[in-house]
GROMACS .gro file of C-alpha atoms in nm:
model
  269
    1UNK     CA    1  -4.424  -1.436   4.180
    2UNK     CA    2  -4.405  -1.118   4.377
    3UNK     CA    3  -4.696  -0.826   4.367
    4UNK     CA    4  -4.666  -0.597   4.083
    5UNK     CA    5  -4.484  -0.271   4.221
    6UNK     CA    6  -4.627   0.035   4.271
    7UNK     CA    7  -4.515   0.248   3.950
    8UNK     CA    8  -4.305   0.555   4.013
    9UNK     CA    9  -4.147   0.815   3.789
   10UNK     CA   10  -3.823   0.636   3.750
   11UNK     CA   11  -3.635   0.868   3.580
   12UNK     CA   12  -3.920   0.966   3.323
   13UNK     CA   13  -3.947   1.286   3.145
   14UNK     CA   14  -4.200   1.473   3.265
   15UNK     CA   15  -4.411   1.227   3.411
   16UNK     CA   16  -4.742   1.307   3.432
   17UNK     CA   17  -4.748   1.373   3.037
   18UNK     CA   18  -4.610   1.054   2.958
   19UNK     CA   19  -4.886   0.849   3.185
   20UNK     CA   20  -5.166   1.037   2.996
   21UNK     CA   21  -5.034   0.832   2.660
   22UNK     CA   22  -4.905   0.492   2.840
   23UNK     CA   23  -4.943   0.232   3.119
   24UNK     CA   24  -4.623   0.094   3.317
   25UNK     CA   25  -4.637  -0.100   3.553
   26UNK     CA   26  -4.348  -0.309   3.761
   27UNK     CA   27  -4.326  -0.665   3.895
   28UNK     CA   28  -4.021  -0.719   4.184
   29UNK     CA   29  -3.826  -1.096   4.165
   30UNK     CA   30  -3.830  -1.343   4.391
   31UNK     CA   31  -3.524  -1.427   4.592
   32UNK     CA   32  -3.284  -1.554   4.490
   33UNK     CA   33  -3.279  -1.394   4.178
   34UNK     CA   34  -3.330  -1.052   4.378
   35UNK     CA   35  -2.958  -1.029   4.408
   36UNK     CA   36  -2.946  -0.965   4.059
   37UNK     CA   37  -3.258  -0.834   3.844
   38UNK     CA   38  -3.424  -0.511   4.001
   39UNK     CA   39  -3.761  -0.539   3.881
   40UNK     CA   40  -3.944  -0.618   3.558
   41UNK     CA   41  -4.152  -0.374   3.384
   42UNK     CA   42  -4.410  -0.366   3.147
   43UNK     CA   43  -4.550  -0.024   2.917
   44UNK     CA   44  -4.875  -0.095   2.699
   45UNK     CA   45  -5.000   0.215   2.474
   46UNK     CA   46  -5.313   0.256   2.256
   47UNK     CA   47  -5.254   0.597   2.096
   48UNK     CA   48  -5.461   0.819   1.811
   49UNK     CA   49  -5.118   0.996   1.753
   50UNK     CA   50  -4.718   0.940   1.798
   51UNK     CA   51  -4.596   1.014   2.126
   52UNK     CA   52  -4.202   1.054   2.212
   53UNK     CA   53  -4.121   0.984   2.567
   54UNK     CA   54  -3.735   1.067   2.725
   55UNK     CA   55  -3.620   0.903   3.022
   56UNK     CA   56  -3.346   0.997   3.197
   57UNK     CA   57  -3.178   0.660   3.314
   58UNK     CA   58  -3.034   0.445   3.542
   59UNK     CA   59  -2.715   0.327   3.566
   60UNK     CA   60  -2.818  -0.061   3.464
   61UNK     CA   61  -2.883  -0.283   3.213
   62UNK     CA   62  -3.216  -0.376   3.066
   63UNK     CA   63  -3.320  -0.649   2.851
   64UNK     CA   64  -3.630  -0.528   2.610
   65UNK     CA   65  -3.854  -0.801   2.497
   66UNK     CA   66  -4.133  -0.690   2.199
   67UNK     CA   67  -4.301  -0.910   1.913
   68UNK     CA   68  -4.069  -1.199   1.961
   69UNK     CA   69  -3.803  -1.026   1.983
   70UNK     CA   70  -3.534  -0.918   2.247
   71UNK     CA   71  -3.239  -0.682   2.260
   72UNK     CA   72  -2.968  -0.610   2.544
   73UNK     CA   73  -2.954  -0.226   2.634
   74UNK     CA   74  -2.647  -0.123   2.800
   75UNK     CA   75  -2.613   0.164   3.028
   76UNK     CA   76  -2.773   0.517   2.847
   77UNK     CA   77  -2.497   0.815   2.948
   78UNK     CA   78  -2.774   1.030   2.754
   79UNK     CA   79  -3.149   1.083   2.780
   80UNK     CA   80  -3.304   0.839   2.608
   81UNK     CA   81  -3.595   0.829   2.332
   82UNK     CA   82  -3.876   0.631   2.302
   83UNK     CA   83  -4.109   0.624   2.008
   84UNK     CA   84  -4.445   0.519   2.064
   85UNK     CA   85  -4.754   0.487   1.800
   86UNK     CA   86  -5.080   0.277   1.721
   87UNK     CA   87  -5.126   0.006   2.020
   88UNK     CA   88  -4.806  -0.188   2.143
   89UNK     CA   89  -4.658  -0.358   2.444
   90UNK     CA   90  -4.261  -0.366   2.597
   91UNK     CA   91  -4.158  -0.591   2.853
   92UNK     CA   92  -3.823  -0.546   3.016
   93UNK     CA   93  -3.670  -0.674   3.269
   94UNK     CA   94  -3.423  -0.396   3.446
   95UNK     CA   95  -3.083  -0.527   3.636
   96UNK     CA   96  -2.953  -0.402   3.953
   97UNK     CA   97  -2.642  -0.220   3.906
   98UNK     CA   98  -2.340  -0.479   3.893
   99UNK     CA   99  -2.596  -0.754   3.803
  100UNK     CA  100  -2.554  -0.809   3.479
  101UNK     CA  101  -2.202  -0.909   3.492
  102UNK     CA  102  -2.226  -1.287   3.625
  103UNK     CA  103  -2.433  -1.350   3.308
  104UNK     CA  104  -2.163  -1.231   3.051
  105UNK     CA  105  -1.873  -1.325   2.897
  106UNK     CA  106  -1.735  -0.977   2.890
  107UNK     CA  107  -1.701  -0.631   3.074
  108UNK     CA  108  -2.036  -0.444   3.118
  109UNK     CA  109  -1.874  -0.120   2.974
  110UNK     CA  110  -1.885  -0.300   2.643
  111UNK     CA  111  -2.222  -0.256   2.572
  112UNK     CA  112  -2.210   0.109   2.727
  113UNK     CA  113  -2.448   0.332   2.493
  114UNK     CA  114  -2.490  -0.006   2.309
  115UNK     CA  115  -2.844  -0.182   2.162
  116UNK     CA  116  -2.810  -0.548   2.107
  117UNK     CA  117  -2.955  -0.876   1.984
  118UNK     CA  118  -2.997  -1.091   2.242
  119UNK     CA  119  -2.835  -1.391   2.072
  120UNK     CA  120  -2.539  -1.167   2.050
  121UNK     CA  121  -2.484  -1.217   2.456
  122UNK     CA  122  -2.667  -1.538   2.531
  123UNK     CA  123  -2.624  -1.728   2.162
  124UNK     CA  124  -2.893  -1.954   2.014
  125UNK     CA  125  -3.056  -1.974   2.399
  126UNK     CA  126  -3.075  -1.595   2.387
  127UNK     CA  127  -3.292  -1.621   2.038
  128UNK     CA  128  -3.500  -1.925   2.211
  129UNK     CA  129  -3.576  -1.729   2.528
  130UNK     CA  130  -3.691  -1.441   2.321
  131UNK     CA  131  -3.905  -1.677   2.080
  132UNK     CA  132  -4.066  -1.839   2.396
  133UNK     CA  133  -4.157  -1.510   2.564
  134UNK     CA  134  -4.328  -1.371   2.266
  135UNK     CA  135  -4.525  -1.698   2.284
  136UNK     CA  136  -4.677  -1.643   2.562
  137UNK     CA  137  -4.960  -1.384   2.627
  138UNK     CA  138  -4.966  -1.242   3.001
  139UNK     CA  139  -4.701  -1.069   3.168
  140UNK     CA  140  -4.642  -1.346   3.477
  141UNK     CA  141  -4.603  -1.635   3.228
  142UNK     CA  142  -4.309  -1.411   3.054
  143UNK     CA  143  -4.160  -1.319   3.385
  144UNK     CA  144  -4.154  -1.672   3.485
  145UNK     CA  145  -3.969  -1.768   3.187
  146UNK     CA  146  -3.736  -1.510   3.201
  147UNK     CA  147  -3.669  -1.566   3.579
  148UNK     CA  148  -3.609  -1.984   3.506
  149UNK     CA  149  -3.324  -1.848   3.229
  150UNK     CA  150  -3.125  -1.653   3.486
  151UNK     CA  151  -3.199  -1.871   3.743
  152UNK     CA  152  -3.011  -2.145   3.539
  153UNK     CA  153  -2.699  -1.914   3.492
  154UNK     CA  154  -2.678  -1.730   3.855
  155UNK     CA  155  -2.372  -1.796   4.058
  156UNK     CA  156  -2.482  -1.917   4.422
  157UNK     CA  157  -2.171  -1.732   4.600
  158UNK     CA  158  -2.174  -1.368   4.687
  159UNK     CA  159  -2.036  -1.127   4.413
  160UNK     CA  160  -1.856  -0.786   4.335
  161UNK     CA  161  -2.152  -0.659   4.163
  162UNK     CA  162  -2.353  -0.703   4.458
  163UNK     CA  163  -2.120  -0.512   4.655
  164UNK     CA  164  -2.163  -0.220   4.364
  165UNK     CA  165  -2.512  -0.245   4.383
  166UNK     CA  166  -2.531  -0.145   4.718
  167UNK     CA  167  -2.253   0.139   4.669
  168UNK     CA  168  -2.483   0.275   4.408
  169UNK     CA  169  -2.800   0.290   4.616
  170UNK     CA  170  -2.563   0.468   4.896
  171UNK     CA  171  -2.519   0.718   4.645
  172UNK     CA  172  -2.871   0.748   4.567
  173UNK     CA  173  -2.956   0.751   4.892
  174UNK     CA  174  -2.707   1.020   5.042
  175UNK     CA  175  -2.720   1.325   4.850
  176UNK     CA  176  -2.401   1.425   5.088
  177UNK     CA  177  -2.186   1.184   4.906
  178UNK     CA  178  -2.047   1.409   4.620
  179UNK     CA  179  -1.725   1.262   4.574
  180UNK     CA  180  -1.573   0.936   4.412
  181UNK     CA  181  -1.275   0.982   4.663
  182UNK     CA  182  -1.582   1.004   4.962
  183UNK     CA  183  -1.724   0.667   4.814
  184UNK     CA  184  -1.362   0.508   4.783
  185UNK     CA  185  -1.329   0.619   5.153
  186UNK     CA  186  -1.684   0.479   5.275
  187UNK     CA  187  -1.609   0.132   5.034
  188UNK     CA  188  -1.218   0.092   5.194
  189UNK     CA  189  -1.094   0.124   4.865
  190UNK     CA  190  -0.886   0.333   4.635
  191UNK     CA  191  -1.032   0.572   4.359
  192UNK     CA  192  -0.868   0.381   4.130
  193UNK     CA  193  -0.946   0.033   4.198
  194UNK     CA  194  -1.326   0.149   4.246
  195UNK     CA  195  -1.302   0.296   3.862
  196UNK     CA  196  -1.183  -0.022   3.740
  197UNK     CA  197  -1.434  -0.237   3.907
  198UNK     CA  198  -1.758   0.041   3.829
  199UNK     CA  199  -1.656  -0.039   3.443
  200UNK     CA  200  -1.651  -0.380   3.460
  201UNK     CA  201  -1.920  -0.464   3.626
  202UNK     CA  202  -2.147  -0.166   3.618
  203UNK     CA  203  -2.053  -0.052   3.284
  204UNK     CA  204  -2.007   0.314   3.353
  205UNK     CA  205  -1.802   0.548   3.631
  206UNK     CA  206  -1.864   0.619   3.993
  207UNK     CA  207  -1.872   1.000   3.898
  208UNK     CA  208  -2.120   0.973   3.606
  209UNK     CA  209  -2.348   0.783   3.877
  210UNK     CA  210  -2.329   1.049   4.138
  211UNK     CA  211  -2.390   1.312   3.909
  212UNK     CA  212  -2.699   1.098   3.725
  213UNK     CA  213  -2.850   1.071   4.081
  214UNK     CA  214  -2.810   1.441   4.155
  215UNK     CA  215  -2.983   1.538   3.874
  216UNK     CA  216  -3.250   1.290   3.904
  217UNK     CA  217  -3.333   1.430   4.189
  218UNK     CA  218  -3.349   1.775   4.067
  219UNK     CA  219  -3.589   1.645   3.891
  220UNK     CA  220  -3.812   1.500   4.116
  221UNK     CA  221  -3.786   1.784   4.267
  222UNK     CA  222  -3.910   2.002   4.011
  223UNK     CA  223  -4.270   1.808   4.050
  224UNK     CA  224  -4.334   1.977   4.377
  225UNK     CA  225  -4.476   2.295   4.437
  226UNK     CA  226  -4.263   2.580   4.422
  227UNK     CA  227  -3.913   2.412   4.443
  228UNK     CA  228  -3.623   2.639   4.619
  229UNK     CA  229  -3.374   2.618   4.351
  230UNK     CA  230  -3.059   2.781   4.509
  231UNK     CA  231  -3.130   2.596   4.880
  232UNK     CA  232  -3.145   2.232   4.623
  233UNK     CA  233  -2.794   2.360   4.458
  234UNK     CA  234  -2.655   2.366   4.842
  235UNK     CA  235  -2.857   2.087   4.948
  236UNK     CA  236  -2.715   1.868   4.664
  237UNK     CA  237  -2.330   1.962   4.676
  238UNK     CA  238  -2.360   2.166   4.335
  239UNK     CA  239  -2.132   2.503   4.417
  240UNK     CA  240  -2.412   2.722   4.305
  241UNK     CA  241  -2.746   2.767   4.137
  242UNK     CA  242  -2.540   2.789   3.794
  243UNK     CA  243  -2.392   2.481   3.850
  244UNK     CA  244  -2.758   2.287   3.939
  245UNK     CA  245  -2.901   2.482   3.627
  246UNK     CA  246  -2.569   2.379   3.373
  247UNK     CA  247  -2.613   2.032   3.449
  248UNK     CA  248  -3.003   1.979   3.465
  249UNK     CA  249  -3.025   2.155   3.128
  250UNK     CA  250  -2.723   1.937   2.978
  251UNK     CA  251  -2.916   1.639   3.102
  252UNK     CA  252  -3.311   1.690   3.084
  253UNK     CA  253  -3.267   1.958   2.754
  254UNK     CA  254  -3.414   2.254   2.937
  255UNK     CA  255  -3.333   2.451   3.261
  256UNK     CA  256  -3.495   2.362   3.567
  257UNK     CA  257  -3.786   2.630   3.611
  258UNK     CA  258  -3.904   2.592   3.279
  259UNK     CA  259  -3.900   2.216   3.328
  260UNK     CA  260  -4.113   2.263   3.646
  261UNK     CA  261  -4.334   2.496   3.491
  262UNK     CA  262  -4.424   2.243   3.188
  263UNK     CA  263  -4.497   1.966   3.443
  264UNK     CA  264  -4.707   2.182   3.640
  265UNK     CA  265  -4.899   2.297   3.344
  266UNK     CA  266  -4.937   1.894   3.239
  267UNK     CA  267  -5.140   1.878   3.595
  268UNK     CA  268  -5.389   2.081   3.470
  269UNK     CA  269  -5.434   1.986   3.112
   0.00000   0.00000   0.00000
């Protein structure tokens, strides 16, 4: 099994809060299984009092296994909650955009904003998987379960999803790219026909990515010192500061500079 990953803020809420009252930490796959699962993750907690972290996520699917248990979480079009109290442990296992797909019977954009039981995807093998996981107690021995599952199901040719996946990390990686016609251009494709395939297989549209990875980084952003808030708006494609400021707020639930100014203040609590 790969090296545990380095963890990063991935989309969390005011980061340095949240690491003060949990531990993550990530774990990449091994090839071939690369092509489809991101990463696995793991958060542990030992708290004195309840704790609510948000995330702002990803367009992917994640499959959450705790106590036993294990539920399919489709793509999150709004920040997400998570309760934490007492002493716990999550592990989840976090699929590439597109990667999901090869492993359902049905479009991705069905579980869109959409908790489920994992027998309700994979059946009685979904509920045996989960039971087995729970059984055992370190993170690697659940990983390499959960990798021998998938493994078992993959497809061995290349797929669409993979071809998504990397569309979505040009968007994440190009903060030029502003426009689904400017990704139908770059894929050869038309607007339409990229739509169609983004719901199937990613479970949510090219749009809602680009904006989701504009605002992310807004965010990161906003953990530096001093961050130049109209030069970002330009930087980013937004038409002004307004814009930047409308969206961020819709997205993290405050505006930008008071969002800095809380994680700055976490540094020196």
């Amino acid at each position: 099994m790969s090296e545990p990953l380095v963890a990063g803020t991935r989309g969390i809420v005011r980061p340095r809060d949240g690491f003060r009252h949990f531990d993550l930490t990530f774990h990449a796959p091994d090839p071939p299984l690369d092509r489809f699962i991101d990463r696995s993750w793991v958060v542990r907690w030992d708290l004195s009092a309840p704790f609510d972290q948000d995330v702002v996520t990803h367009p992917a699917v994640n499959l959450v296994f705790e106590n036993g248990q294990a539920t399919g979480v489709g793509v999150k079009r709004d920040k997400f909650t998570r309760h934490l109290e007492g002493s716990g442990r999550v592990l989840g296992v976090k699929f590439r955009p597109g990667g999901f797909r090869p492993f359902m019977n049905a479009q991705v954009r069905t579980v869109t904003d959409r908790t489920l039981p994992i027998e309700d995807i994979f059946g009685h093998a979904g509920t045996r998987l989960a039971a087995e996981v729970g059984a055992e107690g370190d993170n690697e021995s659940q990983i390499r379960l959960i990798h021998r599952f998938f493994s078992r199901l993959a497809p061995s040719g290349a797929t669409v999803g993979e071809t998504l996946s990397s569309a979505v990390e040009l968007i994440a990686s190009d903060p030029t790219l502003g426009r689904v016609d400017d990704l139908a251009q770059r894929l050869d494709t038309s607007v339409r026909q990229l739509q169609r395939l983004f719901a199937e297989h990613v479970g949510i549209n090219p749009k809602w990515i680009i904006q989701r990875c504009r605002v992310r980084r807004v965010g990161e952003a906003a953990l530096g010192n001093d961050p130049q808030w109209a030069e970002l708006a330009l930087e980013l494609g937004y038409s002004d500061q307004t814009h930047l400021t409308r969206e961020f707020t819709s997205t993290f639930g405050s505006p930008p500079a008071r969002y800095a100014q809380a994680c700055a203040d976490d540094v020196s609590r």
